[in-house]
């Protein structure tokens, strides 16, 4: 009997506000010098009081609504006490017993993963280790991140494989980005994930879980879970008990290592934050936030299928990221009515995404803007340029940022669709290839191929192939 994987995920997500959760300091800490965005509040000076950021609360509640959580009419901030040099107050303001959102779901391939809760909290600062000399090593602390607003999204232990965890994170990020709650840039620490992993015999109660930290990418989450499942099931096979502990993923060594034994909630001596009143969510306000939620990934995917006639697969690819779905819709608007949704989706999925991936950029930063891609699709669909020329124009657009029509003119790629000009080439081709013409008239349609080839050579590849085919058939039928 094999071991079953059981995974629950805890995701910290930075809310996309300009300022911190309890003070007016900027949240733009990435790439900034240390300790430039700090004030007496977020550095925990005596006598200061926190003032709750309304924009942060609105984004947090919209996350709760996007995941169909139960929104609590009353939630309470609490102090989570622990001593660490990156925590200037000696406690973190978080929500504990009464979070603002409970329950909720997120669909992944083939199942719905239940959410346990979502709560708001402030981020801690950042320690910079390994500074100083060998004789006098020391660490520095940067409080730019201290007080940055976060939500923690806690799932139930509903995932049963590393791949399901990967799917969950992919879809979670898509919802957060679509709803404008967070940019979710993992490199900037805007999305962080801890995984709770255990194994059991199917049907048995949950085994002891191990928390894995230091997961810097979705791939790291998947690999760390896969590693833990092997480690834990081997230990269980050998009759060893699993220790409840926190481990960290070492991506280079591709293994988890013990970090510390897991804290219990009572270690934090939680108590209600005396400097903040309970957060009361009025129904009308929650309804307004819900009405203001933009279209979410599942709805957009369904709309592209129902209204634009895309296949499920194509729709899934172009809606995977909000920036890509926006790009696709803008390109389609520029390409219509000559090019349809399917054609534009093909351009987005082939040339565009290949280049975006190869250059490690993103749809909103690509030098070929949506209107440009739409124009290329339009030029090809209308027969102004060939499909092959379209690919060349795309590549030149990417390199130069010039307009597709300018590139077509510069490179002399315009297709000749003028009937008189193409008819003249057809006449010459038929005259020079009497055998092919006779074969075609004698009932061999394949013989037209060599005539088409002759026309394309004469036109140096610029004759519109559809027109060439049409004119050859007309000429030989007469
Ligand atoms: Zn501050």
Coordinates of C-alpha atoms and ligand atoms in Angstrom, one line a residue:
X1 CA 0.0 0.0 0.0
X2 CA 1.5 3.3 -1.1
X3 CA 1.8 6.6 0.8
X4 CA -0.6 9.4 0.1
X5 CA 0.8 13.0 -0.2
X6 CA -1.1 15.6 1.9
X7 CA -0.3 19.3 1.3
X8 CA -1.6 22.6 2.6
X9 CA -0.1 25.9 1.6
X10 CA 0.3 29.2 3.4
X11 CA 0.8 32.1 1.0
X12 CA 1.9 35.6 2.0
X13 CA 0.9 38.2 -0.5
X14 CA 1.9 41.9 -0.5
X15 CA -1.1 44.1 -1.1
X16 CA -0.6 46.6 -3.9
X17 CA -0.8 49.7 -1.9
X18 CA 1.4 52.8 -2.1
X19 CA 1.8 53.1 1.6
X20 CA 2.4 50.7 4.6
X21 CA -0.4 49.2 6.7
X22 CA -0.2 51.5 9.7
X23 CA 1.9 54.5 8.6
X24 CA 2.3 56.7 5.5
X25 CA 5.7 55.3 4.6
X26 CA 6.1 54.1 1.0
X27 CA 6.0 50.4 0.2
X28 CA 8.5 50.8 -2.7
X29 CA 11.4 49.1 -0.9
X30 CA 12.8 46.9 -3.6
X31 CA 16.1 48.2 -4.9
X32 CA 16.0 51.1 -2.6
X33 CA 18.9 51.9 -0.1
X34 CA 18.3 50.5 3.4
X35 CA 16.1 52.4 5.8
X36 CA 14.8 55.2 3.5
X37 CA 11.1 54.3 3.9
X38 CA 10.8 54.3 7.7
X39 CA 9.2 56.4 10.4
X40 CA 8.7 56.3 14.2
X41 CA 5.6 54.0 13.6
X42 CA 7.1 51.3 11.5
X43 CA 10.3 51.3 13.6
X44 CA 8.3 50.9 16.8
X45 CA 9.4 54.0 18.7
X46 CA 7.8 54.6 22.1
X47 CA 4.5 56.5 22.2
X48 CA 3.4 56.0 18.5
X49 CA 0.0 54.7 17.4
X50 CA -0.9 52.7 14.3
X51 CA -3.5 54.1 11.9
X52 CA -5.0 51.4 9.7
X53 CA -4.6 52.0 5.9
X54 CA -8.1 51.9 4.3
X55 CA -6.8 51.0 0.8
X56 CA -5.0 47.9 2.2
X57 CA -8.2 46.8 4.0
X58 CA -10.2 47.2 0.7
X59 CA -7.7 45.1 -1.3
X60 CA -7.6 42.5 1.5
X61 CA -11.4 42.3 1.5
X62 CA -11.5 42.1 -2.3
X63 CA -9.1 39.1 -2.1
X64 CA -11.6 37.5 0.3
X65 CA -14.5 38.1 -2.1
X66 CA -12.5 36.9 -5.1
X67 CA -11.9 33.6 -3.3
X68 CA -15.6 33.4 -2.2
X69 CA -14.7 33.5 1.5
X70 CA -17.1 34.3 4.2
X71 CA -16.5 37.9 5.1
X72 CA -16.6 38.4 8.8
X73 CA -18.6 41.5 9.9
X74 CA -16.1 42.0 12.8
X75 CA -12.4 41.1 12.8
X76 CA -9.7 41.9 15.4
X77 CA -6.0 42.7 15.1
X78 CA -3.8 40.9 17.6
X79 CA -0.2 41.2 18.7
X80 CA 1.9 38.2 17.9
X81 CA 4.8 38.5 20.3
X82 CA 8.3 37.3 19.5
X83 CA 11.8 38.7 19.7
X84 CA 13.8 39.0 16.6
X85 CA 16.0 41.8 15.4
X86 CA 14.0 42.5 12.3
X87 CA 10.9 43.1 14.4
X88 CA 11.4 46.5 16.0
X89 CA 8.2 46.5 18.2
X90 CA 8.9 43.0 19.6
X91 CA 5.5 42.0 18.1
X92 CA 3.8 41.8 14.8
X93 CA 0.3 43.2 14.3
X94 CA -1.7 40.3 12.7
X95 CA -5.1 38.8 13.0
X96 CA -5.4 35.6 15.0
X97 CA -8.7 34.4 16.5
X98 CA -10.9 36.7 14.4
X99 CA -9.6 37.0 10.8
X100 CA -11.6 39.0 8.3
X101 CA -12.2 36.1 5.9
X102 CA -12.9 32.4 6.5
X103 CA -13.6 29.5 4.2
X104 CA -13.5 30.1 0.4
X105 CA -12.3 28.0 -2.5
X106 CA -9.9 28.0 -5.4
X107 CA -10.5 25.7 -8.5
X108 CA -7.5 23.8 -9.8
X109 CA -7.5 21.1 -12.6
X110 CA -10.1 18.5 -11.5
X111 CA -11.0 19.8 -8.0
X112 CA -11.8 22.7 -5.7
X113 CA -9.2 23.4 -3.0
X114 CA -10.8 24.8 0.2
X115 CA -9.4 27.8 1.9
X116 CA -9.2 27.8 5.6
X117 CA -8.8 31.6 6.2
X118 CA -7.3 34.8 5.0
X119 CA -6.0 37.4 7.5
X120 CA -4.1 40.7 7.3
X121 CA -0.8 41.4 8.9
X122 CA 2.3 43.6 8.6
X123 CA 5.6 42.5 7.2
X124 CA 8.8 42.4 9.3
X125 CA 12.1 44.0 8.3
X126 CA 15.0 42.3 6.6
X127 CA 18.3 41.1 8.1
X128 CA 21.5 41.4 6.1
X129 CA 23.8 38.7 7.4
X130 CA 27.5 38.0 6.7
X131 CA 28.7 41.6 6.8
X132 CA 31.7 42.8 8.6
X133 CA 35.1 41.1 8.9
X134 CA 36.0 37.5 9.9
X135 CA 37.2 38.8 13.3
X136 CA 34.1 41.0 13.8
X137 CA 31.1 39.5 11.9
X138 CA 27.8 41.4 12.3
X139 CA 24.4 41.7 10.7
X140 CA 22.5 44.8 9.6
X141 CA 18.8 45.4 9.5
X142 CA 16.7 47.2 6.9
X143 CA 13.3 48.3 8.0
X144 CA 12.0 49.3 4.6
X145 CA 9.7 46.3 4.5
X146 CA 8.6 46.6 8.1
X147 CA 4.9 47.4 8.2
X148 CA 4.3 46.6 4.5
X149 CA 0.7 45.2 4.3
X150 CA 0.3 41.5 3.7
X151 CA -2.5 39.0 3.6
X152 CA -1.8 35.4 4.5
X153 CA -4.0 32.9 2.6
X154 CA -4.1 29.6 4.3
X155 CA -5.5 26.6 2.4
X156 CA -6.9 23.4 3.9
X157 CA -4.7 20.3 3.5
X158 CA -6.6 19.4 0.3
X159 CA -3.8 19.0 -2.2
X160 CA -2.6 15.4 -2.9
X161 CA 0.5 15.9 -5.1
X162 CA 3.3 18.4 -5.8
X163 CA 1.6 19.2 -9.2
X164 CA -1.7 20.1 -7.5
X165 CA 0.3 22.5 -5.2
X166 CA 1.9 24.0 -8.3
X167 CA -1.5 24.4 -10.0
X168 CA -3.0 26.0 -6.9
X169 CA -0.2 28.6 -6.7
X170 CA -0.5 29.4 -10.4
X171 CA -4.3 29.9 -10.2
X172 CA -4.0 31.8 -6.9
X173 CA -1.5 34.2 -8.4
X174 CA -3.8 34.7 -11.5
X175 CA -6.8 35.6 -9.3
X176 CA -4.7 38.1 -7.2
X177 CA -3.2 39.7 -10.3
X178 CA -6.6 39.9 -12.2
X179 CA -8.3 41.4 -9.2
X180 CA -5.5 44.0 -8.9
X181 CA -4.8 42.9 -5.3
X182 CA -1.1 42.3 -5.8
X183 CA 1.5 42.3 -8.5
X184 CA 2.7 39.0 -7.1
X185 CA 6.3 39.5 -8.2
X186 CA 8.1 36.7 -6.4
X187 CA 11.5 38.2 -7.1
X188 CA 10.5 41.2 -5.0
X189 CA 9.1 39.0 -2.3
X190 CA 5.5 40.1 -3.1
X191 CA 4.4 36.4 -3.0
X192 CA 5.9 34.0 -0.6
X193 CA 4.9 30.4 0.1
X194 CA 5.3 27.9 3.0
X195 CA 4.2 24.3 2.5
X196 CA 2.8 22.0 5.1
X197 CA 3.6 18.4 4.0
X198 CA 2.7 15.1 5.5
X199 CA 2.1 11.5 4.3
X200 CA -0.4 8.9 5.3
X201 CA -1.9 5.6 4.2
X202 CA -5.0 6.4 2.2
X203 CA -8.0 6.6 4.4
X204 CA -6.0 7.1 7.6
X205 CA -6.0 10.3 9.7
X206 CA -3.4 13.0 8.7
X207 CA 0.2 12.2 9.6
X208 CA 2.6 14.6 11.4
X209 CA 3.2 17.6 9.2
X210 CA 6.4 19.3 8.4
X211 CA 6.5 23.0 7.4
X212 CA 8.9 23.8 4.6
X213 CA 10.1 27.4 4.2
X214 CA 12.5 29.3 1.9
X215 CA 10.5 28.4 -1.2
X216 CA 11.4 31.1 -3.8
X217 CA 9.5 29.9 -6.8
X218 CA 6.6 27.7 -7.7
X219 CA 9.1 25.2 -9.0
X220 CA 10.9 25.2 -5.6
X221 CA 7.5 24.5 -3.9
X222 CA 6.9 21.5 -6.2
X223 CA 10.4 20.1 -5.9
X224 CA 10.5 20.6 -2.1
X225 CA 7.1 18.7 -1.7
X226 CA 8.3 15.9 -3.9
X227 CA 11.5 15.6 -1.8
X228 CA 9.6 15.7 1.5
X229 CA 7.2 13.0 0.4
X230 CA 10.1 10.6 -0.4
X231 CA 11.9 11.5 2.8
X232 CA 8.8 11.1 5.0
X233 CA 7.6 7.9 3.4
X234 CA 11.0 6.3 3.7
X235 CA 11.2 7.2 7.4
X236 CA 7.7 5.8 8.0
X237 CA 8.6 2.6 6.1
X238 CA 11.6 2.3 8.4
X239 CA 9.2 2.7 11.4
X240 CA 10.6 6.1 12.4
X241 CA 8.3 8.9 13.7
X242 CA 8.1 12.2 11.7
X243 CA 9.2 15.1 13.9
X244 CA 6.9 18.1 13.8
X245 CA 9.4 20.8 12.7
X246 CA 10.2 23.6 10.3
X247 CA 12.6 22.7 7.5
X248 CA 14.1 24.9 4.8
X249 CA 14.5 24.1 1.1
X250 CA 18.1 24.2 -0.2
X251 CA 17.5 24.7 -3.9
X252 CA 21.1 24.1 -4.9
X253 CA 21.4 20.8 -3.0
X254 CA 17.7 19.9 -3.8
X255 CA 16.9 18.9 -0.3
X256 CA 15.2 20.1 2.9
X257 CA 17.1 20.7 6.1
X258 CA 15.9 21.1 9.7
X259 CA 15.6 24.7 10.7
X260 CA 13.9 24.7 14.1
X261 CA 11.2 22.8 16.0
X262 CA 7.8 24.2 15.1
X263 CA 6.4 26.9 17.4
X264 CA 3.1 26.5 19.0
X265 CA 0.5 29.3 18.9
X266 CA 0.9 29.8 22.7
X267 CA 4.6 30.6 22.1
X268 CA 3.5 33.9 20.6
X269 CA 1.3 35.0 23.5
X270 CA -1.3 36.5 21.2
X271 CA -3.6 39.1 22.6
X272 CA -5.9 41.8 21.0
X273 CA -4.0 44.9 19.8
X274 CA -5.1 47.6 22.3
X275 CA -4.2 50.4 19.9
X276 CA -6.7 49.4 17.2
X277 CA -10.4 49.1 17.4
X278 CA -12.1 46.0 15.9
X279 CA -12.6 46.2 12.2
X280 CA -16.3 46.4 11.4
X281 CA -17.3 45.6 7.8
X282 CA -20.6 47.2 6.9
X283 CA -22.6 45.1 4.4
X284 CA -23.1 48.0 2.0
X285 CA -19.4 48.7 1.9
X286 CA -18.6 45.0 1.3
X287 CA -21.2 44.9 -1.5
X288 CA -19.5 47.9 -3.1
X289 CA -16.1 46.2 -3.0
X290 CA -17.6 43.1 -4.5
X291 CA -19.3 45.1 -7.3
X292 CA -15.9 46.8 -8.0
X293 CA -14.1 43.4 -8.5
X294 CA -12.9 43.1 -12.1
X295 CA -13.5 40.0 -14.2
X296 CA -11.6 37.1 -12.8
X297 CA -9.6 34.5 -14.7
X298 CA -12.3 31.7 -14.8
X299 CA -14.9 34.2 -16.1
X300 CA -12.6 35.7 -18.7
X301 CA -11.6 32.2 -19.9
X302 CA -15.3 31.2 -20.3
X303 CA -16.1 34.5 -22.1
X304 CA -13.3 34.0 -24.6
X305 CA -14.8 30.6 -25.4
X306 CA -18.4 31.7 -25.5
X307 CA -18.1 35.1 -27.2
X308 CA -14.9 34.8 -29.3
X309 CA -15.2 31.1 -30.2
X310 CA -11.7 30.2 -28.9
X311 CA -11.1 26.6 -27.9
X312 CA -10.8 25.8 -24.2
X313 CA -7.1 25.2 -24.7
X314 CA -6.4 28.5 -26.5
X315 CA -8.5 30.4 -24.0
X316 CA -6.6 28.8 -21.1
X317 CA -3.3 29.9 -22.6
X318 CA -4.2 33.5 -23.3
X319 CA -5.9 34.1 -20.0
X320 CA -3.2 32.5 -17.9
X321 CA -2.0 36.0 -16.9
X322 CA -4.0 39.1 -16.8
X323 CA -1.4 41.1 -18.7
X324 CA -1.5 38.5 -21.5
X325 CA -5.3 38.4 -21.6
X326 CA -5.3 42.3 -21.8
X327 CA -2.7 42.1 -24.5
X328 CA -4.7 39.6 -26.5
X329 CA -7.9 41.7 -26.3
X330 CA -6.1 44.9 -27.4
X331 CA -4.4 43.1 -30.3
X332 CA -7.7 41.6 -31.3
X333 CA -9.4 45.0 -31.4
X334 CA -6.6 46.3 -33.7
X335 CA -6.8 43.2 -35.9
X336 CA -10.6 43.0 -36.4
X337 CA -12.4 42.5 -38.6
X338 CA -9.8 41.2 -41.0
X339 CA -8.3 38.8 -38.5
X340 CA -10.4 36.9 -36.0
X341 CA -9.8 35.8 -32.4
X342 CA -8.4 32.4 -33.5
X343 CA -5.8 34.0 -35.7
X344 CA -4.8 36.6 -33.1
X345 CA -4.6 33.9 -30.4
X346 CA -2.3 32.0 -32.7
X347 CA 0.0 35.0 -33.1
X348 CA 0.0 35.5 -29.3
X349 CA 0.7 31.8 -28.6
X350 CA 3.4 31.2 -31.2
X351 CA 5.7 34.1 -32.1
X352 CA 4.8 36.4 -29.3
X353 CA 5.0 34.1 -26.3
X354 CA 8.0 32.3 -27.6
X355 CA 9.8 35.7 -27.8
X356 CA 8.5 36.8 -24.4
X357 CA 9.9 33.6 -22.8
X358 CA 13.2 33.7 -24.7
X359 CA 13.8 37.3 -23.6
X360 CA 12.5 36.7 -20.0
X361 CA 10.2 39.7 -20.3
X362 CA 6.5 40.1 -19.8
X363 CA 3.6 41.0 -22.1
X364 CA 3.3 44.5 -20.8
X365 CA 7.0 45.2 -21.4
X366 CA 7.3 43.6 -24.8
X367 CA 8.5 46.0 -27.5
X368 CA 5.8 44.7 -29.9
X369 CA 2.7 46.5 -28.5
X370 CA -0.7 44.9 -28.9
X371 CA -1.8 47.3 -31.6
X372 CA 1.4 46.3 -33.6
X373 CA 0.7 42.6 -33.3
X374 CA -2.9 43.3 -34.3
X375 CA -1.7 45.1 -37.3
X376 CA 0.5 42.2 -38.4
X377 CA -2.3 39.8 -38.0
X378 CA -4.5 42.1 -40.0
X379 CA -1.9 42.5 -42.8
X380 CA -1.6 38.7 -43.1
X381 CA -5.3 38.0 -42.9
X382 CA -6.1 40.6 -45.6
X383 CA -3.5 39.1 -47.9
X384 CA -1.3 42.3 -47.8
X385 CA 1.7 40.2 -46.8
X386 CA 2.3 36.5 -46.7
X387 CA 2.3 34.5 -43.4
X388 CA 6.1 34.1 -43.8
X389 CA 6.5 37.8 -44.3
X390 CA 4.3 38.4 -41.2
X391 CA 6.8 36.4 -39.1
X392 CA 9.7 38.5 -40.5
X393 CA 7.7 41.7 -39.8
X394 CA 7.1 40.6 -36.2
X395 CA 10.8 39.9 -35.7
X396 CA 11.8 43.3 -37.1
X397 CA 9.1 45.1 -35.0
X398 CA 10.6 43.5 -31.9
X399 CA 14.1 44.6 -32.8
X400 CA 13.3 48.1 -33.9
X401 CA 9.9 49.1 -32.4
X402 CA 8.8 50.4 -35.8
X403 CA 5.3 50.2 -37.1
X404 CA 4.5 47.0 -39.0
X405 CA 3.4 49.0 -42.1
X406 CA 6.7 50.9 -42.2
X407 CA 8.6 47.7 -42.0
X408 CA 6.6 46.1 -44.8
X409 CA 7.4 49.2 -47.0
X410 CA 11.1 49.2 -46.0
X411 CA 11.7 45.5 -46.6
X412 CA 9.5 45.5 -49.7
X413 CA 7.4 42.7 -48.3
X414 CA 4.0 43.9 -49.6
X415 CA 2.2 41.1 -51.4
X416 CA 1.0 41.9 -54.9
X417 CA -2.8 41.5 -55.0
X418 CA -3.3 43.6 -58.0
X419 CA -5.2 41.3 -60.5
X420 CA -3.8 42.7 -63.6
X421 CA -0.2 42.3 -62.4
X422 CA -0.7 38.8 -61.2
X423 CA -2.7 37.8 -64.3
X424 CA 0.3 39.0 -66.4
X425 CA 2.6 36.7 -64.4
X426 CA 0.1 33.8 -64.8
X427 CA 0.0 34.3 -68.6
X428 CA 3.8 34.2 -68.8
X429 CA 4.0 31.1 -66.5
X430 CA 1.4 29.2 -68.6
X431 CA 3.2 30.1 -71.8
X432 CA 6.5 28.8 -70.5
X433 CA 5.1 25.6 -69.0
X434 CA 2.8 24.2 -71.7
X435 CA 3.1 20.7 -70.4
X436 CA 1.9 21.6 -66.9
X437 CA -1.0 23.6 -68.4
X438 CA -2.0 20.6 -70.6
X439 CA -1.8 18.2 -67.7
X440 CA -4.0 20.4 -65.6
X441 CA -6.6 20.7 -68.4
X442 CA -6.3 16.9 -68.9
X443 CA -7.6 16.4 -65.3
X444 CA -4.5 16.6 -63.1
X445 CA -5.1 19.4 -60.6
X446 CA -1.7 18.8 -59.0
X447 CA -0.1 20.1 -62.1
X448 CA -1.1 23.6 -61.0
X449 CA 1.6 23.4 -58.4
X450 CA 4.4 24.0 -60.9
X451 CA 2.5 26.9 -62.4
X452 CA 2.1 28.5 -59.0
X453 CA 5.8 28.0 -58.4
X454 CA 6.6 29.7 -61.7
X455 CA 4.4 32.7 -60.8
X456 CA 6.0 33.0 -57.3
X457 CA 9.5 33.0 -58.9
X458 CA 8.5 35.7 -61.4
X459 CA 7.0 37.8 -58.6
X460 CA 9.9 37.1 -56.3
X461 CA 7.6 35.6 -53.7
X462 CA 5.3 38.6 -53.5
X463 CA 2.2 37.5 -55.5
X464 CA -0.8 36.8 -53.3
X465 CA -1.0 33.0 -53.4
X466 CA -4.8 32.8 -53.1
X467 CA -5.1 35.2 -56.1
X468 CA -2.5 33.2 -58.0
X469 CA -4.4 29.9 -57.5
X470 CA -7.7 31.6 -58.5
X471 CA -6.3 33.1 -61.7
X472 CA -4.5 29.9 -62.8
X473 CA -7.8 28.0 -62.4
X474 CA -9.7 30.6 -64.3
X475 CA -7.2 30.8 -67.1
X476 CA -7.0 27.1 -67.6
X477 CA -10.7 26.6 -67.4
X478 CA -11.3 28.9 -70.3
Ligands
LIG1 ZN1 6.5 54.2 8.7

